[in-house]
Short mmCIF file of C-alpha atoms and ligand atoms in Angstrom, two decimals:
data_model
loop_
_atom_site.label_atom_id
_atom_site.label_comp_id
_atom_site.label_asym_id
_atom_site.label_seq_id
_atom_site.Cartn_x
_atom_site.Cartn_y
_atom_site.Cartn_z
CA UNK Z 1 103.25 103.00 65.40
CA UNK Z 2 106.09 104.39 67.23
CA UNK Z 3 106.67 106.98 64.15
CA UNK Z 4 105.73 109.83 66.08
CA UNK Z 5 107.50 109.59 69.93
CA UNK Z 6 105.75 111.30 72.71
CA UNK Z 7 108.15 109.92 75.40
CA UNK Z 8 111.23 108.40 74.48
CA UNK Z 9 114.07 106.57 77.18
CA UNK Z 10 117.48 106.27 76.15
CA UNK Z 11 119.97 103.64 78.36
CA UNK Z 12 118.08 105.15 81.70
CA UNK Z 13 119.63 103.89 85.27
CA UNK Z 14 118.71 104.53 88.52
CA UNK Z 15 119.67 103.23 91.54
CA UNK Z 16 118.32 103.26 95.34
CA UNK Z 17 121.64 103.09 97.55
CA UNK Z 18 122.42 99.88 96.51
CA UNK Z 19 119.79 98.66 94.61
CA UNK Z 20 119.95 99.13 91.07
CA UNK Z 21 115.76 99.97 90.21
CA UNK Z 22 115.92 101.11 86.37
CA UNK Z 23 118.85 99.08 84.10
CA UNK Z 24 119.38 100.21 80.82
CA UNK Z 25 115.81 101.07 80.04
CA UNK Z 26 115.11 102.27 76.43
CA UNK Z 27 111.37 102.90 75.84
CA UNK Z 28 109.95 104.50 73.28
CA UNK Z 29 106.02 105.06 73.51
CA UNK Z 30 104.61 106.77 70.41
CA UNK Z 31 101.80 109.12 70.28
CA UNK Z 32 97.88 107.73 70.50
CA UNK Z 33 99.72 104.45 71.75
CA UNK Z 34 98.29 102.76 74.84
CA UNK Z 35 101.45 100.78 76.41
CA UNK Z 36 100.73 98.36 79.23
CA UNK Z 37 103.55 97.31 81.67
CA UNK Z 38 103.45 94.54 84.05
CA UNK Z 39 106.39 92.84 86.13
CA UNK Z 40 106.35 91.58 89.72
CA UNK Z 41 106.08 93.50 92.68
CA UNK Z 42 109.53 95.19 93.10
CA UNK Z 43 110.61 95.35 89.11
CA UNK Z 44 110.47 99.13 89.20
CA UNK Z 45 107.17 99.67 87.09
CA UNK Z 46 106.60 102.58 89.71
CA UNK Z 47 109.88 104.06 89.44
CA UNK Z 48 109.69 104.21 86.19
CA UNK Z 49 106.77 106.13 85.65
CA UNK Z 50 107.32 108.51 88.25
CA UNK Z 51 110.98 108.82 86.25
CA UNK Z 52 108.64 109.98 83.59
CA UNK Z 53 107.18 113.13 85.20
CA UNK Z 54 110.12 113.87 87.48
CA UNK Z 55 108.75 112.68 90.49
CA UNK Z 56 112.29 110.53 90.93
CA UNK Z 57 115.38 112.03 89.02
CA UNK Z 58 117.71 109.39 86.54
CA UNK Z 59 121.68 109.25 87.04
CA UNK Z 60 121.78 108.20 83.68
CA UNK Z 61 120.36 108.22 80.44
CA UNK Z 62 117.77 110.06 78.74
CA UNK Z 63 114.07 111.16 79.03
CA UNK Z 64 112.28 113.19 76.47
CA UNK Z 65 108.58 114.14 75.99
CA UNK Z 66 107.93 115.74 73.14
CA UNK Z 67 111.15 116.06 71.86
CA UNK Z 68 111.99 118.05 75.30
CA UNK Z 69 114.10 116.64 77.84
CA UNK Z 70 112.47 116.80 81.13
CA UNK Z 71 113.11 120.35 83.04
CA UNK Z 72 114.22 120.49 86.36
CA UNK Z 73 112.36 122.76 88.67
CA UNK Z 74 110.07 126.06 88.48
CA UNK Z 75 107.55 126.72 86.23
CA UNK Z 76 108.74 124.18 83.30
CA UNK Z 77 108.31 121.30 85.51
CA UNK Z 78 104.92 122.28 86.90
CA UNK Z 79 104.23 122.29 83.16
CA UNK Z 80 105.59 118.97 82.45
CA UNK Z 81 103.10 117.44 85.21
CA UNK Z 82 100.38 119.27 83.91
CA UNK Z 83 101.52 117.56 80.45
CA UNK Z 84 101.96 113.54 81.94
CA UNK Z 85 99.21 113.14 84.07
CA UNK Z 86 99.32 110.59 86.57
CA UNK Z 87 97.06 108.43 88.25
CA UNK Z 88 98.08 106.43 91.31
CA UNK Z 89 97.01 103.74 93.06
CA UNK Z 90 96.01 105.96 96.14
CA UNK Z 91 94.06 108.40 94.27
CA UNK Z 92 95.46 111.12 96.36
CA UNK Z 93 92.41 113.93 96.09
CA UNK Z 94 92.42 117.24 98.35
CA UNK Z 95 90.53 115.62 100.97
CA UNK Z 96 89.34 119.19 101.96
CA UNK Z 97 88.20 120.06 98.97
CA UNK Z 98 85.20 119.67 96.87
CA UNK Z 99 85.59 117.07 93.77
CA UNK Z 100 84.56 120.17 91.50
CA UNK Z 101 87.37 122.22 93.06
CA UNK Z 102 89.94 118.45 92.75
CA UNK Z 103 89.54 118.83 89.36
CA UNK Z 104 89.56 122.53 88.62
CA UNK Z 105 91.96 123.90 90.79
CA UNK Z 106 95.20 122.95 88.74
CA UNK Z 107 94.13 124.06 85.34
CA UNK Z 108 93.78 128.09 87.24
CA UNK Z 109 97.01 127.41 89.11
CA UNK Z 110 99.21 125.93 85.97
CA UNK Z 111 97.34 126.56 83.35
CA UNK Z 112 96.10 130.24 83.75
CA UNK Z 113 92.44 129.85 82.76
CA UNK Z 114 90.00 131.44 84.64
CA UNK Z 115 88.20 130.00 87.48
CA UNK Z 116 84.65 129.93 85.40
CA UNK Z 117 86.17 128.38 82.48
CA UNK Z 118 88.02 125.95 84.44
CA UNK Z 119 84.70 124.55 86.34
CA UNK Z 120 82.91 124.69 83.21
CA UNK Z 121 85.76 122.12 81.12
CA UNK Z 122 85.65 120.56 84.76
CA UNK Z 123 81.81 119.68 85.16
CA UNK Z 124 82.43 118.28 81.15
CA UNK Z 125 85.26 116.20 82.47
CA UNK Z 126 82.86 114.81 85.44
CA UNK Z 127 80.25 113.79 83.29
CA UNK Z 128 82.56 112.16 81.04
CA UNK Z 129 83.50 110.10 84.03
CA UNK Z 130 79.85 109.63 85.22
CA UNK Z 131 80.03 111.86 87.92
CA UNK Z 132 78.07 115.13 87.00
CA UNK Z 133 76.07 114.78 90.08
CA UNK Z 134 78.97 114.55 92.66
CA UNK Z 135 80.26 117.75 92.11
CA UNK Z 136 79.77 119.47 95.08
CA UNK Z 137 80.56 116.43 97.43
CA UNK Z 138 84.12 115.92 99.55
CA UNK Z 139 86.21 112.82 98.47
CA UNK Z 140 85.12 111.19 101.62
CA UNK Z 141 81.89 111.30 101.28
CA UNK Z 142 82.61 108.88 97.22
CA UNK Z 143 83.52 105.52 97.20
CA UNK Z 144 87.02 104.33 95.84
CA UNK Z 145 85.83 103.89 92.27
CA UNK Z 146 84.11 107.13 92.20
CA UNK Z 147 87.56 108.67 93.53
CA UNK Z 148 89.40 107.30 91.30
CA UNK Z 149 87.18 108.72 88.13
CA UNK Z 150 87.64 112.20 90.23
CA UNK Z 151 91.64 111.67 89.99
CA UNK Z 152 91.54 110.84 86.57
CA UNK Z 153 89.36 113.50 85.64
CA UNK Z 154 91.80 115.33 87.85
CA UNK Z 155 94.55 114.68 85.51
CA UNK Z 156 92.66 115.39 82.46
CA UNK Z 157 91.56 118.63 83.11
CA UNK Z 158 94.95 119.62 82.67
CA UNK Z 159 94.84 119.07 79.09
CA UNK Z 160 97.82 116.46 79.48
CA UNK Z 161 99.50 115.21 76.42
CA UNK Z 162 99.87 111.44 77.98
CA UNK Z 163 98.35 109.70 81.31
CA UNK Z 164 100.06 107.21 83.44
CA UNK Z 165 97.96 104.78 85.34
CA UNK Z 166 100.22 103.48 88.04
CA UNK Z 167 98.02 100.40 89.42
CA UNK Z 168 94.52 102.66 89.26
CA UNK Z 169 92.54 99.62 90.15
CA UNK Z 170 94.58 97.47 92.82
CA UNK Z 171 93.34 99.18 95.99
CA UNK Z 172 89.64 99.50 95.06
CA UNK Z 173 86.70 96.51 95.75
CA UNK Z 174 86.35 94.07 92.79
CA UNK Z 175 82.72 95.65 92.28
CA UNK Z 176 84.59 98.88 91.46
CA UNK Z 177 87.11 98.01 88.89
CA UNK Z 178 85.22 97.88 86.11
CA UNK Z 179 84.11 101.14 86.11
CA UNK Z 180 87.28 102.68 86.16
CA UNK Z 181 89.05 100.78 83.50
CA UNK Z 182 85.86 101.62 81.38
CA UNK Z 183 87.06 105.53 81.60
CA UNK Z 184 90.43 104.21 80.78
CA UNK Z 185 89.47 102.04 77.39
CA UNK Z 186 87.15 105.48 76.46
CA UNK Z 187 90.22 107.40 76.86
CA UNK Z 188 92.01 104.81 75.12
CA UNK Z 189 89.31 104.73 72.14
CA UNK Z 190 89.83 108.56 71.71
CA UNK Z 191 93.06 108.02 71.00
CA UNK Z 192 95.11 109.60 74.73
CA UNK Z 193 98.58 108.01 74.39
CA UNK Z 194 98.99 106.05 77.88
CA UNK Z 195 101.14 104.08 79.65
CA UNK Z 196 99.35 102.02 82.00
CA UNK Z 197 100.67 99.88 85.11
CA UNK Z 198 98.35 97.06 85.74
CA UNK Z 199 97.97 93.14 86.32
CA UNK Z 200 93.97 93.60 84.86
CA UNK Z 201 94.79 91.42 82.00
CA UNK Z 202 91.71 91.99 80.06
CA UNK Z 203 92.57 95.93 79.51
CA UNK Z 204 95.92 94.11 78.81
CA UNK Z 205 94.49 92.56 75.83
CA UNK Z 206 92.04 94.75 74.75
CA UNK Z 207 93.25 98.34 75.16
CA UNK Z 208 97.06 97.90 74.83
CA UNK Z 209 98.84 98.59 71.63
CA UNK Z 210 102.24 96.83 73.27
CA UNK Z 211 102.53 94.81 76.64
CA UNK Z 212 105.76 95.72 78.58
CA UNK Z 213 106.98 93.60 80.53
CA UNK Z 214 109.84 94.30 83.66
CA UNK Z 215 111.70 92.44 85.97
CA UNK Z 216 114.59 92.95 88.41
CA UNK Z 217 114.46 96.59 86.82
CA UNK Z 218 114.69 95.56 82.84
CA UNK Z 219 112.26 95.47 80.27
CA UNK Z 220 112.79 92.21 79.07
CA UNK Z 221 109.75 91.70 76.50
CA UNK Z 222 107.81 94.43 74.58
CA UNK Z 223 105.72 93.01 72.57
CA UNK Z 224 102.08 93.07 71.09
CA UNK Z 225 99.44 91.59 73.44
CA UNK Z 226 98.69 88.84 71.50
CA UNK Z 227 102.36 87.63 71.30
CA UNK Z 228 103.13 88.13 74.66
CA UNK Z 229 100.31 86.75 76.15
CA UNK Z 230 100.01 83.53 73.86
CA UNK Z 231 103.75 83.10 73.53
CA UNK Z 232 105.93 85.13 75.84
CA UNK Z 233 109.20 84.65 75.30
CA UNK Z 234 111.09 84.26 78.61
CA UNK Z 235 111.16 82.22 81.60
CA UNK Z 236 110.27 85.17 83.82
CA UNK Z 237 107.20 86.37 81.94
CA UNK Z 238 106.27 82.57 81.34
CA UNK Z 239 106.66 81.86 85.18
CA UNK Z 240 104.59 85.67 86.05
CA UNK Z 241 101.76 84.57 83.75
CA UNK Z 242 101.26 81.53 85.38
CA UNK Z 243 100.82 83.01 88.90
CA UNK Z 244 98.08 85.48 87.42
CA UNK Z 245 96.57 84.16 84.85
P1 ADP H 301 107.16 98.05 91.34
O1 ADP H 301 106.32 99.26 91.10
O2 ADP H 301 107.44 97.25 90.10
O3 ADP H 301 106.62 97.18 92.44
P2 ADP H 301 109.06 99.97 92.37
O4 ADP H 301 109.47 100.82 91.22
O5 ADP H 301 108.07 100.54 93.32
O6 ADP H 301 108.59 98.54 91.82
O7 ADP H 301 110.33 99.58 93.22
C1 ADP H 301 111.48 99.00 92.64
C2 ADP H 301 112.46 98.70 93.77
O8 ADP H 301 112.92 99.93 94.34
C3 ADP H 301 111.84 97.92 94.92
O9 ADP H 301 112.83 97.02 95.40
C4 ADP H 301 111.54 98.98 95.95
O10 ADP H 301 111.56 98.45 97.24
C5 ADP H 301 112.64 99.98 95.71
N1 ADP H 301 112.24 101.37 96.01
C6 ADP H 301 111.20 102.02 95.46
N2 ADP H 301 111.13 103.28 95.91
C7 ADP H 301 112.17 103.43 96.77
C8 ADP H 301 112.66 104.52 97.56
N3 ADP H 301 112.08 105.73 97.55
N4 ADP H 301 113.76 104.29 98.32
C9 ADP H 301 114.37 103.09 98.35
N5 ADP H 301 113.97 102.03 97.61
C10 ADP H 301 112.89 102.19 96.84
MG1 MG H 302 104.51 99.83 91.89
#
């Protein structure tokens, strides 16, 4: 699968002060491939994909998206964020703006189109997430789950070459998480190359092409989801399953 890279991560470090977040991480993620990663609290599953769209910088190592290594500031880096969505676990919306004007705004700013064309791809992208008919209403006024589809159809209106999902699900009510990980195994099904921070095991199994798994700021597994989850190979990952499972 991993024939065609869309992000690849040579010997990446990072440290906080002290505290050494990313060791030695080499990822490769290949296009149309959905990877999951999971790792206790604290293994630097958030660092890392933030490292991916520049939203924390590496001391070490290597980070390339498309063959490019990841620009610095200006233009080129507004560019790259258009390119690696992200979707976070507080979906962060413009809380003073519409949802139609969430999801259209970026594609005028970064990606020049006009503001007609952008609502038009925008209302699309709303209906794709089953929310044609909240258009015109503030994020307040939506519930979590409904928020969430606007921030992913957020990042998609961007035309983005590969989403992250850092923990979309953990801060909404149970009754809510299925409908957002149902836009996620769509977007899976059509073939978006994601990387996906999660403990929902059952997207786990069914969406992921490869199950990452950190700790203490390695990967130390990386591995289908059926071998990993029927026979995971160390302690750590045997000892996490337990807990979750
Ligand atoms: P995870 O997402 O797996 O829970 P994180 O990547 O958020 O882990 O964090 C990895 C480690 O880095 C944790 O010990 C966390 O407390 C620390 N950390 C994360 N962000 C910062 C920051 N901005 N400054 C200092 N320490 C941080
Ligand atoms: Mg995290």
């Amino acid at each position: 699968m991993a024939v065609d890279p869309l992000i690849e991560l040579r010997d990446v470090n990072k440290h906080f002060g002290q505290l050494h977040v990313l060791r030695d991480i080499n990822l490769v993620v290949g296009r149309g491939e959905v990877v999951v990663v999971i790792g206790p609290s604290g293994s630097g599953k958030s660092t890392l994909c933030r490292a991916m769209n520049r939203l924390e910088t590496i001391e070490s190592g290597r980070i390339t998206i498309d063959g490019q290594p990841l620009p610095e500031e200006g233009k080129a880096l507004a560019k790259l964020r258009a390119d690696v969505g992200m979707v976070f676990q507080s979906f962060n919306l413009f809380a003073h703006k519409t949802v139609l004007a969430n999801v259209s705004l970026g594609p005028v700013k970064v990606r020049g189109l006009k503001k007609e064309d952008a609502e038009r791809r925008s209302r699309e992208l709303l209906d794709r997430v089953g929310l044609a008919d909240q258009a015109s209403k503030f994020p307040a006024q939506l519930s979590g789950g409904q928020q969430q589809r606007v921030a992913i159809a957020r990042a998609l209106a961007m035309d983005p070459k590969v989403m992250l999902f850092d923990e979309p699900t953990s801060a909404l009510d149970p009754e809510m998480i299925n409908e957002v990980l149902e836009v996620m195994q769509q977007l899976a099904a059509e073939g978006m190359t994601m990387v996906v921070v999660t403990h929902e095991m059952g997207f786990a199994r069914s969406a992921a092409n490869r199950v990452v798994f950190m700790a203490d700021g390695r990967i130390i597994e990386d591995r289908s989801p059926d071998d990993f989850f029927t026979d995971p190979e160390t302690d750590r990952a045997k000892d996490f399953l337990s807990k979750i499972l």
